[in-house]
mmCIF file of C-alpha atoms in Angstrom:
data_model
loop_
_atom_site.group_PDB
_atom_site.id
_atom_site.type_symbol
_atom_site.label_atom_id
_atom_site.label_comp_id
_atom_site.label_asym_id
_atom_site.label_seq_id
_atom_site.Cartn_x
_atom_site.Cartn_y
_atom_site.Cartn_z
ATOM 1 C CA MET A 1 -41.897 -18.648 14.151
ATOM 2 C CA ALA A 2 -42.633 -15.164 13.124
ATOM 3 C CA LYS A 3 -43.380 -12.706 15.813
ATOM 4 C CA THR A 4 -46.927 -11.545 15.848
ATOM 5 C CA LYS A 5 -48.063 -7.929 16.042
ATOM 6 C CA GLU A 6 -49.118 -6.918 19.551
ATOM 7 C CA LEU A 7 -52.850 -5.914 19.841
ATOM 8 C CA SER A 8 -53.483 -2.259 20.678
ATOM 9 C CA LYS A 9 -54.948 -1.461 24.162
ATOM 10 C CA ASP A 10 -58.221 -0.198 22.517
ATOM 11 C CA THR A 11 -58.529 -3.576 20.656
ATOM 12 C CA ARG A 12 -58.094 -5.563 23.957
ATOM 13 C CA ASN A 13 -60.636 -3.472 25.693
ATOM 14 C CA LYS A 14 -63.063 -3.964 22.838
ATOM 15 C CA ILE A 15 -62.787 -7.691 23.310
ATOM 16 C CA VAL A 16 -63.614 -7.511 26.940
ATOM 17 C CA ASP A 17 -66.615 -5.209 26.247
ATOM 18 C CA LEU A 18 -68.032 -7.529 23.677
ATOM 19 C CA HIS A 19 -67.462 -10.556 25.924
ATOM 20 C CA GLN A 20 -69.275 -8.819 28.744
ATOM 21 C CA VAL A 21 -72.418 -8.281 26.512
ATOM 22 C CA GLY A 22 -72.509 -11.978 25.823
ATOM 23 C CA LYS A 23 -70.873 -12.470 22.420
ATOM 24 C CA THR A 24 -68.911 -15.680 21.916
ATOM 25 C CA GLU A 25 -65.130 -15.821 21.112
ATOM 26 C CA SER A 26 -65.814 -16.907 17.701
ATOM 27 C CA ALA A 27 -68.222 -14.030 16.974
ATOM 28 C CA ILE A 28 -65.784 -11.493 18.529
ATOM 29 C CA GLY A 29 -62.916 -12.953 16.324
ATOM 30 C CA LYS A 30 -65.069 -12.603 13.098
ATOM 31 C CA GLN A 31 -66.149 -9.012 14.038
ATOM 32 C CA LEU A 32 -62.632 -7.741 14.829
ATOM 33 C CA GLY A 33 -60.795 -9.997 12.218
ATOM 34 C CA LEU A 34 -58.893 -11.842 14.906
ATOM 35 C CA LYS A 35 -58.168 -15.591 15.711
ATOM 36 C CA LYS A 36 -60.407 -17.170 18.144
ATOM 37 C CA SER A 37 -57.347 -18.194 20.275
ATOM 38 C CA THR A 38 -56.187 -14.687 20.267
ATOM 39 C CA VAL A 39 -59.554 -13.439 21.669
ATOM 40 C CA GLY A 40 -59.747 -16.279 24.153
ATOM 41 C CA ALA A 41 -56.283 -15.443 25.619
ATOM 42 C CA ILE A 42 -57.226 -11.758 26.066
ATOM 43 C CA ILE A 43 -60.490 -12.795 27.888
ATOM 44 C CA ARG A 44 -58.683 -15.311 30.158
ATOM 45 C CA LYS A 45 -56.079 -12.765 31.084
ATOM 46 C CA TRP A 46 -58.892 -10.185 31.923
ATOM 47 C CA LYS A 47 -60.701 -12.846 34.049
ATOM 48 C CA THR A 48 -57.544 -13.705 35.965
ATOM 49 C CA TYR A 49 -56.007 -10.271 36.455
ATOM 50 C CA LYS A 50 -58.836 -7.978 35.909
ATOM 51 C CA THR A 51 -56.749 -5.960 33.356
ATOM 52 C CA THR A 52 -55.785 -5.930 29.707
ATOM 53 C CA ASP A 53 -52.584 -4.119 30.246
ATOM 54 C CA ASN A 54 -49.170 -6.022 29.541
ATOM 55 C CA LEU A 55 -47.855 -7.774 32.555
ATOM 56 C CA PRO A 56 -44.304 -7.825 33.667
ATOM 57 C CA ARG A 57 -42.398 -10.366 31.527
ATOM 58 C CA SER A 58 -40.389 -13.147 33.053
ATOM 59 C CA GLY A 59 -36.718 -13.592 32.525
ATOM 60 C CA ALA A 60 -33.543 -12.261 33.881
ATOM 61 C CA PRO A 61 -33.162 -8.437 33.504
ATOM 62 C CA ARG A 62 -30.579 -7.104 31.004
ATOM 63 C CA LYS A 63 -27.032 -6.760 32.367
ATOM 64 C CA ILE A 64 -26.598 -3.495 30.582
ATOM 65 C CA SER A 65 -28.904 -0.621 31.312
ATOM 66 C CA PRO A 66 -30.561 1.287 28.554
ATOM 67 C CA ARG A 67 -28.098 4.081 29.192
ATOM 68 C CA GLY A 68 -25.273 1.681 29.041
ATOM 69 C CA VAL A 69 -26.704 0.286 25.684
ATOM 70 C CA LYS A 70 -26.815 3.869 24.277
ATOM 71 C CA MET A 71 -23.252 4.539 25.415
ATOM 72 C CA ILE A 72 -21.666 1.496 23.612
ATOM 73 C CA THR A 73 -23.766 1.901 20.583
ATOM 74 C CA ARG A 74 -22.629 5.574 20.280
ATOM 75 C CA THR A 75 -18.987 4.515 20.755
ATOM 76 C CA VAL A 76 -18.976 1.988 17.890
ATOM 77 C CA SER A 77 -20.951 4.348 15.684
ATOM 78 C CA LYS A 78 -18.198 6.901 16.075
ATOM 79 C CA ASN A 79 -15.396 4.272 15.918
ATOM 80 C CA PRO A 80 -16.483 0.971 14.324
ATOM 81 C CA ARG A 81 -13.028 -0.521 15.157
ATOM 82 C CA THR A 82 -13.679 -0.434 18.809
ATOM 83 C CA THR A 83 -13.133 -3.893 20.308
ATOM 84 C CA ARG A 84 -15.271 -5.602 22.789
ATOM 85 C CA GLY A 85 -12.577 -5.476 25.331
ATOM 86 C CA ASP A 86 -12.490 -1.662 25.050
ATOM 87 C CA LEU A 87 -16.392 -1.604 25.605
ATOM 88 C CA VAL A 88 -16.058 -4.015 28.612
ATOM 89 C CA ASN A 89 -13.557 -1.671 30.225
ATOM 90 C CA ASP A 90 -15.804 1.371 29.352
ATOM 91 C CA LEU A 91 -18.755 -0.153 31.065
ATOM 92 C CA GLN A 92 -16.665 -1.253 34.020
ATOM 93 C CA ARG A 93 -15.517 2.267 34.545
ATOM 94 C CA ALA A 94 -19.237 3.210 34.579
ATOM 95 C CA GLY A 95 -19.928 0.553 37.215
ATOM 96 C CA THR A 96 -21.249 -2.296 35.103
ATOM 97 C CA LYS A 97 -19.405 -5.501 34.810
ATOM 98 C CA VAL A 98 -20.104 -7.649 31.781
ATOM 99 C CA THR A 99 -18.399 -10.192 29.531
ATOM 100 C CA LYS A 100 -17.550 -9.845 25.924
ATOM 101 C CA PRO A 101 -20.395 -12.169 24.703
ATOM 102 C CA THR A 102 -22.819 -9.829 26.536
ATOM 103 C CA ILE A 103 -21.405 -7.060 24.447
ATOM 104 C CA SER A 104 -21.910 -8.975 21.161
ATOM 105 C CA ASN A 105 -25.347 -9.866 22.012
ATOM 106 C CA THR A 106 -26.335 -6.325 23.007
ATOM 107 C CA LEU A 107 -24.829 -4.783 19.938
ATOM 108 C CA ARG A 108 -26.551 -7.508 17.734
ATOM 109 C CA ARG A 109 -29.931 -6.506 19.164
ATOM 110 C CA GLN A 110 -29.188 -2.881 18.081
ATOM 111 C CA GLY A 111 -28.576 -4.222 14.502
ATOM 112 C CA LEU A 112 -24.637 -4.148 14.722
ATOM 113 C CA LYS A 113 -22.447 -7.154 14.086
ATOM 114 C CA SER A 114 -18.765 -7.792 14.032
ATOM 115 C CA CYS A 115 -17.372 -8.094 10.521
ATOM 116 C CA SER A 116 -14.077 -8.092 8.619
ATOM 117 C CA ALA A 117 -13.195 -4.588 7.265
ATOM 118 C CA ARG A 118 -13.238 -4.195 3.601
ATOM 119 C CA ARG A 119 -9.860 -3.084 1.977
ATOM 120 C CA VAL A 120 -10.548 -0.334 -0.465
ATOM 121 C CA PRO A 121 -8.305 2.328 -2.201
ATOM 122 C CA LEU A 122 -7.369 5.302 -0.068
ATOM 123 C CA LEU A 123 -9.710 8.140 -1.219
ATOM 124 C CA LYS A 124 -8.589 11.785 -0.643
ATOM 125 C CA PRO A 125 -11.251 14.630 -1.252
ATOM 126 C CA VAL A 126 -9.730 15.306 -4.617
ATOM 127 C CA HIS A 127 -10.342 11.587 -5.526
ATOM 128 C CA VAL A 128 -13.951 11.797 -4.479
ATOM 129 C CA GLN A 129 -14.667 14.889 -6.566
ATOM 130 C CA ALA A 130 -12.993 13.485 -9.736
ATOM 131 C CA ARG A 131 -14.952 10.252 -9.356
ATOM 132 C CA LEU A 132 -18.208 12.122 -9.072
ATOM 133 C CA LYS A 133 -17.329 14.401 -12.020
ATOM 134 C CA PHE A 134 -16.394 11.358 -14.198
ATOM 135 C CA ALA A 135 -19.664 9.670 -13.213
ATOM 136 C CA ARG A 136 -21.780 12.656 -13.892
ATOM 137 C CA GLU A 137 -20.257 13.469 -17.199
ATOM 138 C CA HIS A 138 -20.599 9.916 -18.533
ATOM 139 C CA LEU A 139 -23.854 8.976 -16.939
ATOM 140 C CA ASP A 140 -25.989 9.494 -20.151
ATOM 141 C CA ASP A 141 -23.483 8.144 -22.645
ATOM 142 C CA PRO A 142 -25.042 5.657 -24.885
ATOM 143 C CA ASP A 143 -24.294 1.889 -24.480
ATOM 144 C CA GLU A 144 -22.652 1.898 -27.962
ATOM 145 C CA ASP A 145 -19.893 4.094 -26.662
ATOM 146 C CA TRP A 146 -18.951 1.721 -23.761
ATOM 147 C CA GLU A 147 -19.071 -1.103 -26.330
ATOM 148 C CA ASN A 148 -16.272 0.532 -28.125
ATOM 149 C CA VAL A 149 -14.040 0.754 -25.072
ATOM 150 C CA ILE A 150 -11.005 -1.790 -24.469
ATOM 151 C CA TRP A 151 -10.695 -2.013 -20.670
ATOM 152 C CA SER A 152 -7.265 -2.971 -19.175
ATOM 153 C CA ASP A 153 -5.620 -3.510 -15.965
ATOM 154 C CA GLU A 154 -2.968 -5.444 -13.944
ATOM 155 C CA THR A 155 -3.734 -7.693 -11.056
ATOM 156 C CA LYS A 156 -1.732 -9.612 -8.652
ATOM 157 C CA ILE A 157 -2.631 -13.394 -7.994
ATOM 158 C CA GLU A 158 -1.817 -14.480 -4.381
ATOM 159 C CA LEU A 159 -0.534 -18.075 -4.529
ATOM 160 C CA PHE A 160 0.022 -18.366 -0.667
ATOM 161 C CA GLY A 161 -0.852 -16.536 2.471
ATOM 162 C CA LYS A 162 -3.661 -14.070 3.312
ATOM 163 C CA ASN A 163 -3.671 -10.497 4.235
ATOM 164 C CA SER A 164 -4.397 -9.795 7.959
ATOM 165 C CA THR A 165 -7.964 -8.417 8.589
ATOM 166 C CA ARG A 166 -9.477 -5.891 10.921
ATOM 167 C CA ARG A 167 -12.948 -6.173 12.395
ATOM 168 C CA VAL A 168 -15.456 -3.444 12.674
ATOM 169 C CA TRP A 169 -19.019 -3.175 14.094
ATOM 170 C CA ARG A 170 -21.441 -2.261 11.397
ATOM 171 C CA THR A 171 -25.032 -2.556 10.236
ATOM 172 C CA LYS A 172 -26.197 -4.694 7.349
ATOM 173 C CA ASN A 173 -25.260 -3.352 3.908
ATOM 174 C CA ALA A 174 -22.863 -0.773 5.502
ATOM 175 C CA GLU A 175 -19.619 -2.649 4.507
ATOM 176 C CA LEU A 176 -18.288 0.096 2.177
ATOM 177 C CA HIS A 177 -18.883 3.052 4.350
ATOM 178 C CA PRO A 178 -15.590 4.858 4.839
ATOM 179 C CA LYS A 179 -15.646 4.189 8.646
ATOM 180 C CA ASN A 180 -15.828 0.432 8.000
ATOM 181 C CA THR A 181 -13.141 -0.077 5.414
ATOM 182 C CA ILE A 182 -9.324 -0.235 5.361
ATOM 183 C CA PRO A 183 -7.813 2.105 2.907
ATOM 184 C CA THR A 184 -5.170 0.583 0.639
ATOM 185 C CA VAL A 185 -2.678 1.834 -1.926
ATOM 186 C CA LYS A 186 -1.463 -0.119 -5.101
ATOM 187 C CA HIS A 187 1.962 -1.632 -4.800
ATOM 188 C CA GLY A 188 4.173 -4.037 -6.712
ATOM 189 C CA GLY A 189 5.199 -7.497 -5.760
ATOM 190 C CA GLY A 190 3.294 -10.782 -5.560
ATOM 191 C CA ASN A 191 3.657 -14.355 -6.917
ATOM 192 C CA ILE A 192 2.138 -13.855 -10.261
ATOM 193 C CA MET A 193 1.320 -10.388 -11.896
ATOM 194 C CA LEU A 194 -0.972 -10.389 -14.874
ATOM 195 C CA TRP A 195 -1.969 -7.809 -17.483
ATOM 196 C CA GLY A 196 -5.142 -8.222 -19.402
ATOM 197 C CA CYS A 197 -7.795 -6.431 -21.458
ATOM 198 C CA PHE A 198 -11.363 -7.002 -22.518
ATOM 199 C CA SER A 199 -14.269 -5.391 -24.339
ATOM 200 C CA ALA A 200 -17.988 -6.088 -24.755
ATOM 201 C CA LYS A 201 -17.035 -8.608 -27.414
ATOM 202 C CA GLY A 202 -14.938 -10.827 -25.240
ATOM 203 C CA PRO A 203 -11.524 -11.214 -23.377
ATOM 204 C CA GLY A 204 -8.541 -9.823 -25.041
ATOM 205 C CA ARG A 205 -5.055 -10.939 -24.332
ATOM 206 C CA LEU A 206 -3.830 -12.129 -20.990
ATOM 207 C CA ILE A 207 -0.141 -12.084 -20.249
ATOM 208 C CA ARG A 208 2.131 -12.665 -17.169
ATOM 209 C CA VAL A 209 4.454 -9.849 -16.153
ATOM 210 C CA LYS A 210 7.577 -11.738 -15.207
ATOM 211 C CA GLU A 211 9.600 -8.890 -13.794
ATOM 212 C CA ARG A 212 8.823 -5.707 -11.954
ATOM 213 C CA MET A 213 7.003 -3.565 -14.333
ATOM 214 C CA ASN A 214 8.338 -0.190 -15.324
ATOM 215 C CA GLY A 215 7.200 2.290 -18.088
ATOM 216 C CA ALA A 216 9.207 0.702 -20.805
ATOM 217 C CA MET A 217 7.908 -2.727 -20.046
ATOM 218 C CA TYR A 218 4.402 -1.426 -19.908
ATOM 219 C CA ARG A 219 4.698 0.275 -23.412
ATOM 220 C CA GLU A 220 6.204 -3.124 -24.597
ATOM 221 C CA ILE A 221 3.088 -4.957 -23.314
ATOM 222 C CA LEU A 222 0.798 -2.474 -25.098
ATOM 223 C CA SER A 223 2.807 -2.740 -28.281
ATOM 224 C CA GLU A 224 2.704 -6.580 -28.328
ATOM 225 C CA ASN A 225 -0.859 -7.077 -27.045
ATOM 226 C CA LEU A 226 -3.189 -4.023 -27.221
ATOM 227 C CA LEU A 227 -3.583 -3.749 -30.948
ATOM 228 C CA PRO A 228 -3.756 -7.637 -31.588
ATOM 229 C CA SER A 229 -6.383 -7.688 -29.045
ATOM 230 C CA ALA A 230 -8.330 -4.937 -30.823
ATOM 231 C CA ARG A 231 -8.116 -6.844 -34.042
ATOM 232 C CA ALA A 232 -9.049 -10.112 -32.562
ATOM 233 C CA LEU A 233 -12.164 -8.579 -30.966
ATOM 234 C CA LYS A 234 -13.057 -6.762 -34.281
ATOM 235 C CA MET A 235 -13.312 -3.407 -32.573
ATOM 236 C CA LYS A 236 -14.955 -0.605 -34.451
ATOM 237 C CA ARG A 237 -12.975 2.288 -35.914
ATOM 238 C CA GLY A 238 -12.263 4.846 -33.197
ATOM 239 C CA TRP A 239 -12.283 2.485 -30.378
ATOM 240 C CA VAL A 240 -11.345 3.785 -26.919
ATOM 241 C CA PHE A 241 -8.590 2.550 -24.606
ATOM 242 C CA GLN A 242 -8.968 2.546 -20.796
ATOM 243 C CA HIS A 243 -6.168 2.287 -18.291
ATOM 244 C CA ASP A 244 -5.896 3.610 -14.739
ATOM 245 C CA ASN A 245 -3.608 6.460 -13.508
ATOM 246 C CA ASP A 246 -0.663 4.239 -12.456
ATOM 247 C CA PRO A 247 2.485 6.334 -12.807
ATOM 248 C CA LYS A 248 3.696 3.849 -15.566
ATOM 249 C CA HIS A 249 0.437 4.663 -17.409
ATOM 250 C CA THR A 250 0.608 8.461 -17.064
ATOM 251 C CA ALA A 251 4.368 8.846 -17.729
ATOM 252 C CA ARG A 252 5.231 11.319 -20.406
ATOM 253 C CA ALA A 253 6.815 8.640 -22.534
ATOM 254 C CA THR A 254 3.721 6.491 -22.358
ATOM 255 C CA LYS A 255 1.457 9.404 -23.261
ATOM 256 C CA GLU A 256 3.689 10.222 -26.174
ATOM 257 C CA TRP A 257 3.700 6.569 -27.288
ATOM 258 C CA LEU A 258 -0.019 6.312 -27.184
ATOM 259 C CA ARG A 259 -0.358 9.736 -29.113
ATOM 260 C CA LYS A 260 1.975 8.506 -31.868
ATOM 261 C CA LYS A 261 -0.079 5.326 -32.141
ATOM 262 C CA HIS A 262 -3.262 7.437 -32.442
ATOM 263 C CA PHE A 263 -5.020 5.583 -29.541
ATOM 264 C CA LYS A 264 -7.860 7.457 -27.947
ATOM 265 C CA VAL A 265 -7.469 7.105 -24.131
ATOM 266 C CA LEU A 266 -10.421 7.357 -21.769
ATOM 267 C CA GLU A 267 -9.760 10.032 -19.149
ATOM 268 C CA TRP A 268 -9.882 8.261 -15.769
ATOM 269 C CA PRO A 269 -10.304 9.243 -12.204
ATOM 270 C CA SER A 270 -7.720 8.124 -9.712
ATOM 271 C CA GLN A 271 -8.390 5.278 -7.235
ATOM 272 C CA SER A 272 -11.468 4.031 -8.860
ATOM 273 C CA PRO A 273 -11.386 0.204 -9.463
ATOM 274 C CA ASP A 274 -15.080 -0.023 -8.912
ATOM 275 C CA LEU A 275 -15.492 1.958 -12.204
ATOM 276 C CA ASN A 276 -13.497 -0.611 -14.215
ATOM 277 C CA PRO A 277 -15.596 -3.736 -15.010
ATOM 278 C CA ILE A 278 -12.403 -5.825 -15.625
ATOM 279 C CA GLU A 279 -12.163 -6.014 -11.775
ATOM 280 C CA ASN A 280 -15.189 -8.498 -12.101
ATOM 281 C CA LEU A 281 -13.320 -10.616 -14.577
ATOM 282 C CA TRP A 282 -10.251 -10.916 -12.330
ATOM 283 C CA ARG A 283 -12.755 -12.671 -9.979
ATOM 284 C CA GLU A 284 -13.812 -15.060 -12.773
ATOM 285 C CA LEU A 285 -10.270 -16.461 -12.816
ATOM 286 C CA LYS A 286 -10.780 -18.201 -9.546
ATOM 287 C CA VAL A 287 -7.220 -19.288 -9.334
ATOM 288 C CA THR A 288 -4.839 -19.916 -6.320
ATOM 289 C CA ALA A 289 -1.866 -21.459 -8.031
ATOM 290 C CA LEU A 290 -0.352 -22.031 -11.514
ATOM 291 C CA GLU A 291 -0.043 -19.379 -14.315
ATOM 292 C CA GLU A 292 -1.473 -21.929 -16.858
ATOM 293 C CA ILE A 293 -4.723 -22.138 -14.888
ATOM 294 C CA CYS A 294 -5.032 -18.325 -15.181
ATOM 295 C CA MET A 295 -4.625 -18.550 -18.890
ATOM 296 C CA GLU A 296 -7.070 -21.261 -19.400
ATOM 297 C CA GLU A 297 -9.726 -19.760 -17.034
ATOM 298 C CA TRP A 298 -9.305 -16.466 -18.752
ATOM 299 C CA ALA A 299 -9.950 -17.801 -22.163
ATOM 300 C CA LYS A 300 -13.055 -19.620 -20.836
ATOM 301 C CA ILE A 301 -14.885 -16.431 -19.807
ATOM 302 C CA PRO A 302 -17.889 -16.197 -22.114
ATOM 303 C CA ALA A 303 -18.256 -13.106 -24.324
ATOM 304 C CA THR A 304 -21.855 -12.763 -22.930
ATOM 305 C CA VAL A 305 -20.259 -11.980 -19.342
ATOM 306 C CA CYS A 306 -18.056 -9.256 -20.926
ATOM 307 C CA GLU A 307 -21.131 -7.965 -22.899
ATOM 308 C CA ASN A 308 -23.302 -7.762 -19.930
ATOM 309 C CA LEU A 309 -20.555 -5.986 -17.722
ATOM 310 C CA VAL A 310 -20.310 -3.120 -20.424
ATOM 311 C CA LYS A 311 -24.182 -2.953 -20.904
ATOM 312 C CA THR A 312 -24.695 -2.325 -17.221
ATOM 313 C CA TYR A 313 -21.925 0.275 -16.915
ATOM 314 C CA ARG A 314 -24.299 3.014 -16.345
ATOM 315 C CA LYS A 315 -25.150 1.378 -12.933
ATOM 316 C CA ARG A 316 -21.615 1.847 -11.825
ATOM 317 C CA LEU A 317 -21.635 5.559 -12.571
ATOM 318 C CA THR A 318 -24.979 5.835 -10.797
ATOM 319 C CA SER A 319 -23.721 4.051 -7.754
ATOM 320 C CA VAL A 320 -20.663 6.332 -7.485
ATOM 321 C CA ILE A 321 -23.018 9.308 -7.444
ATOM 322 C CA ALA A 322 -25.314 7.808 -5.073
ATOM 323 C CA ASN A 323 -22.396 6.866 -2.770
ATOM 324 C CA LYS A 324 -21.169 10.539 -2.953
ATOM 325 C CA GLY A 325 -18.011 9.571 -4.752
ATOM 326 C CA TYR A 326 -16.857 6.799 -2.410
ATOM 327 C CA ILE A 327 -15.971 3.286 -3.305
ATOM 328 C CA THR A 328 -18.938 1.106 -4.298
ATOM 329 C CA LYS A 329 -19.616 -2.625 -4.935
ATOM 330 C CA TYR A 330 -18.607 -3.745 -8.452
#
């Protein structure tokens, strides 16, 4: 049941004044826009206690004083990874003995709950500034420009196991605040590594990387799959290729290869997976096992999904600016 708004002291006094001059509960309710039951409750309270003030409420007092609540709230705001055990010890040193569930309930009343920390790329100040620069420079680009981009990336499909998690205390919709995340860096390995590309017209090729990828292998993948994907997708003349700043992608030999092939490459800010809409397509795969499933699921992604991701690209740029360069939802 929704909590009703408490009547002001002036309104409660007015109800009593009207009652004393002989008005009925129904008449008072109509005049003041209140329910008859509400008016009756105020009048009965006045008759019994000769006051309209709020009376002391029943129930056990809070185990943690207001000062203690401020202390633990301030602690988790400064360090969201503080554990309940740490807070129990802090309060005990201050003379208050409580349990871990009491800590949880108290922080929940303050709008804080324990959540798994999100893993996001490690952002240095230079990364933040580069991301903001990219977003601001491209914010007003027409949709047609983004439709002429082939987006690409590699991803690792975990077949077994699960990365360990850390928990943080945070408010709703604050999961991507830097204090509430776990910075990560890209690294090789994994059970299945895939390379894929797509454009607004649909998915391009998806291939499995069977060995540890180096610069030569990456150039071979592009040679065998990028141009055929562009042709299959019927890309317009002057289409643009996007890839991130992985060392294999930015190696001198790779840059020279792309130049000789006359491929236009989109300049890209490091540590920016949220700016690449292909990250959403990786989620579409929804696989936990066989390579064949990945291939089948990738081919089933509708072209409309690809088109919508590119059409809404400006929202990604706006989000990066609004989030002051830090990682955003994508």
